[in-house]
Coordinates of C-alpha atoms in Angstrom, one line a residue:
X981 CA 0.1 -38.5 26.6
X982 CA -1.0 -34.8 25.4
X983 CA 2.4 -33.2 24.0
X984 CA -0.1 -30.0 23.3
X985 CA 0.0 -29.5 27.0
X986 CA 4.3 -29.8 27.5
X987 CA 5.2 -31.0 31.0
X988 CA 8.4 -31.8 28.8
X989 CA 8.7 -35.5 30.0
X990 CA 11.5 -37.9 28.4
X991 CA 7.9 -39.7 26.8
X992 CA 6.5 -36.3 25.8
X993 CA 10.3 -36.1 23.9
X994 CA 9.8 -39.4 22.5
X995 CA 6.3 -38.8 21.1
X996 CA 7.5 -36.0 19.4
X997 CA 10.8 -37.7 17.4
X998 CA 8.7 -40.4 16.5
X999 CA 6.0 -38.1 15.0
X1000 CA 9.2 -35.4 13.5
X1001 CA 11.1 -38.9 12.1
X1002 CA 7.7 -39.9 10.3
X1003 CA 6.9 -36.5 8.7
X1004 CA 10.2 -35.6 7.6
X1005 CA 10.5 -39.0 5.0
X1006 CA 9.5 -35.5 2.6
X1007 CA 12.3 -33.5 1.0
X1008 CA 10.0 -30.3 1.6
X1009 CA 9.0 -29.1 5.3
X1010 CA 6.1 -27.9 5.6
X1011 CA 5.1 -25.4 8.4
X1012 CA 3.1 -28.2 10.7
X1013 CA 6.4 -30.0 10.3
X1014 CA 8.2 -27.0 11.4
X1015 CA 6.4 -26.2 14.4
X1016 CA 6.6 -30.2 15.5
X1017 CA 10.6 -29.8 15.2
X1018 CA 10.3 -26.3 17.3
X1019 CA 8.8 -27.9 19.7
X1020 CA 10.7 -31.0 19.8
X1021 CA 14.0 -29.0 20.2
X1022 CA 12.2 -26.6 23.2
X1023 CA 11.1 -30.3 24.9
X1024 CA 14.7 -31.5 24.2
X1025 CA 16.3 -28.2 25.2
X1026 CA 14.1 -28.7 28.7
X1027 CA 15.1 -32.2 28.8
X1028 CA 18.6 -31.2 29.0
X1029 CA 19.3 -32.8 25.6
X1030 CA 21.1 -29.3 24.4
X1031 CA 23.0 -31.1 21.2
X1032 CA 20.2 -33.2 19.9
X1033 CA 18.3 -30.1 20.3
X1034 CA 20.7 -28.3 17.9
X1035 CA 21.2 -30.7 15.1
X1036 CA 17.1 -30.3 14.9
X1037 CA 17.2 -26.8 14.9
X1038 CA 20.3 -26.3 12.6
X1039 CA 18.8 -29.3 10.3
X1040 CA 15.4 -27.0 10.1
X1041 CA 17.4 -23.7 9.6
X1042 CA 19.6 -25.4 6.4
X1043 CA 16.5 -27.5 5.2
X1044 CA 15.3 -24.4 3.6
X1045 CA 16.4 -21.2 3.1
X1046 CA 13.1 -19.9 1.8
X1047 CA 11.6 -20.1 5.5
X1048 CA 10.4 -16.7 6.3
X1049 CA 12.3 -14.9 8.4
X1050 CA 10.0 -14.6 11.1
X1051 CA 9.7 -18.0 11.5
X1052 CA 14.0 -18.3 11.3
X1053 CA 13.7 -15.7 14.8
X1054 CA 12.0 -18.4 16.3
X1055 CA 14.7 -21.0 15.6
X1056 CA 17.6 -18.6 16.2
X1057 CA 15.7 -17.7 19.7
X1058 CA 15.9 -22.0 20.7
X1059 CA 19.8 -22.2 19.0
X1060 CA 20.9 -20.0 20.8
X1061 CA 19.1 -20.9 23.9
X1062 CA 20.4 -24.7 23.0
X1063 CA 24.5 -23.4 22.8
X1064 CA 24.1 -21.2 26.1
X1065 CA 22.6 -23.8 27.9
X1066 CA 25.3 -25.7 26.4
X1067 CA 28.1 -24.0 27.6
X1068 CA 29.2 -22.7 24.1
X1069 CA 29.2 -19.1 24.5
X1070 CA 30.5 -18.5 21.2
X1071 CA 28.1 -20.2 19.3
X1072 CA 25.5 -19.0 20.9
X1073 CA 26.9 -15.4 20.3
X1074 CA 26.9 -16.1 16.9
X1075 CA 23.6 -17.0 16.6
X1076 CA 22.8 -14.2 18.5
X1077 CA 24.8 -12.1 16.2
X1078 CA 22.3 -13.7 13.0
X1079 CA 19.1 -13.0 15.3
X1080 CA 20.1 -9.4 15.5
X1081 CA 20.6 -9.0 11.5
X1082 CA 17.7 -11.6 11.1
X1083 CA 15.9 -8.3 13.6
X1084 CA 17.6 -5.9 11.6
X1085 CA 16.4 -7.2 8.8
X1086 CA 13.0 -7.5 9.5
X1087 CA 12.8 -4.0 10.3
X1088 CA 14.3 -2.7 7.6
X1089 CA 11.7 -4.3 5.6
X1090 CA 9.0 -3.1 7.6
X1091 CA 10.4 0.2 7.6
X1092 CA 10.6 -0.4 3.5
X1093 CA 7.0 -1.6 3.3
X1094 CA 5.9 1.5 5.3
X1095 CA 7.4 4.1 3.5
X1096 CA 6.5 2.6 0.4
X1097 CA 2.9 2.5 1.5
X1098 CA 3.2 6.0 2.3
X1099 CA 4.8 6.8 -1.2
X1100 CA 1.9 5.0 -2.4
X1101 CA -0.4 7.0 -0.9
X1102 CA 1.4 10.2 -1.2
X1103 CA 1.0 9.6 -4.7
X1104 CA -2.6 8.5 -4.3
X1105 CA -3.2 12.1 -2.5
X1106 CA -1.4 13.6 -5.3
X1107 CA -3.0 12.4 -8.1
X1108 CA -6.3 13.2 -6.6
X1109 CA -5.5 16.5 -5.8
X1110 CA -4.9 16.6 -9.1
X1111 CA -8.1 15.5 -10.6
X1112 CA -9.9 17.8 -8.2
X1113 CA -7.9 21.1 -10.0
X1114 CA -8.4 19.5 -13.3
X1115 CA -12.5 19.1 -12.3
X1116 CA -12.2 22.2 -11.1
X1117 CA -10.5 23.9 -14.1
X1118 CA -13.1 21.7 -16.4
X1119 CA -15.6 23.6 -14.5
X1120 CA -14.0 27.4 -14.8
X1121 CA -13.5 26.5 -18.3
X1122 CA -17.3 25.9 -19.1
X1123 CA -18.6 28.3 -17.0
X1124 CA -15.8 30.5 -19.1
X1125 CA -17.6 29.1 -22.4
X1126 CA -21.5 29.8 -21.1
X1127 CA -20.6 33.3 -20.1
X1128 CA -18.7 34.4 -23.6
X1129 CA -21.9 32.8 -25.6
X1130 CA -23.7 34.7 -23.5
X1131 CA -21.8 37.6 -24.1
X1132 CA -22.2 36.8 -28.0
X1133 CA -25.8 36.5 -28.0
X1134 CA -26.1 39.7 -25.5
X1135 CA -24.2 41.7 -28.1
X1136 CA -25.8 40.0 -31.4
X1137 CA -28.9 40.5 -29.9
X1138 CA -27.8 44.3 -28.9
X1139 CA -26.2 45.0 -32.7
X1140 CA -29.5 43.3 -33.9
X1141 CA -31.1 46.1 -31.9
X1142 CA -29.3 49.0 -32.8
X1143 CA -29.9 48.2 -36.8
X1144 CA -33.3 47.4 -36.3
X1145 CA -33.6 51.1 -34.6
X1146 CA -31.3 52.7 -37.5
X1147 CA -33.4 51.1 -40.2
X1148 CA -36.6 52.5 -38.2
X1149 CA -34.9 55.7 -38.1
X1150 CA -33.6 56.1 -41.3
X1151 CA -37.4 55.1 -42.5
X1152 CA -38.5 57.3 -40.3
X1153 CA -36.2 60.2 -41.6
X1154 CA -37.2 59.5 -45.4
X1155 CA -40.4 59.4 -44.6
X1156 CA -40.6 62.9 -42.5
X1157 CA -38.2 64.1 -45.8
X1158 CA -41.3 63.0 -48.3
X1159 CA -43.7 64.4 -46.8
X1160 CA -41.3 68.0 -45.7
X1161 CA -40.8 67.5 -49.4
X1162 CA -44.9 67.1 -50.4
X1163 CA -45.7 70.3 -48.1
X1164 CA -42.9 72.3 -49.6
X1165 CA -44.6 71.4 -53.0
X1166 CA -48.4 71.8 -51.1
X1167 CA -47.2 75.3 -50.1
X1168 CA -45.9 76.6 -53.3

């Protein structure tokens, strides 16, 4: 019979702790294993088999404490179910107690991973921002360097100018002085 499709029969049950008593001969569970014991303690738990539901459910929860948590809220969910059904209130307060820290917990972290992301990419933004000024000053800072060489070769080429004219002159003047000087001396 298909224990895929539950109809949570006393032979759907057995299948199950037949499979769940040949897998767990290994010290480590692994997550097929886990799901096979889930779902043996919800058949057991709709069988009306409330305490051999527990032991499997509190045997998975101590078997290893490295389970993620999200798969422990799936375990507290049936434990709790298990000790209502049950008639033991307390224990199944309890356990509802864990879930909501187990809850808690969970969000906490998400809320953790979030605002860490968000740090992350504040700091992302930031640092881009950054290197877009920087770029930017890089930029200012050449077009600063272009426009003072081009200030210097303006004004080299300017004070080259103005000598070449004051030499011309100052030719020009000694020149108009000879030859003021050679009439002077014609005209005598």
């Amino acid at each position: 019979s298909s224990f895929l499709n539950f109809e949570n029969t006393d032979e759907q049950v057995q299948e199950l702790k037949k499979i769940v008593n040949l897998s767990s001969q290994d010290s480590v569970i692994t997550i097929n294993q886990r799901y096979l014991i889930n779902s043996l303690a919800d058949g057991l738990i709709k069988t009306g088999k409330y305490d051999e539901a527990i032991f499997h459910i509190e045997t998975l929860l101590k078997s290893d404490k490295q389970l993620p948590s999200i798969g422990n809220l799936l375990n507290y969910t049936l434990l709790k179910k298990a000790y209502y059904l049950n008639h033991d209130y307390k224990n199944a307060y309890e356990v509802s107690e864990k879930q909501n820290i187990l809850i808690d917990s969970l969000r906490t972290k998400q809320i953790l991973t979030k605002v860490a992301d968000l740090k992350v990419k504040h700091e992302t933004e930031k640092k881009t921002t950054e290197v877009e000024l920087l770029r930017a000053e890089n930029k200012n800072k050449e077009q600063q360097k272009k426009l003072y060489l081009i200030l210097a070769l303006s004004g080299l080429i300017i004070a080259s100018l103005l000598g070449y004219f004051a030499y011309k002159n100052q030719n020009q003047k000694l020149k108009l002085t000879n030859q003021k000087e050679e009439l002077e001396i014609t005209v005598e």
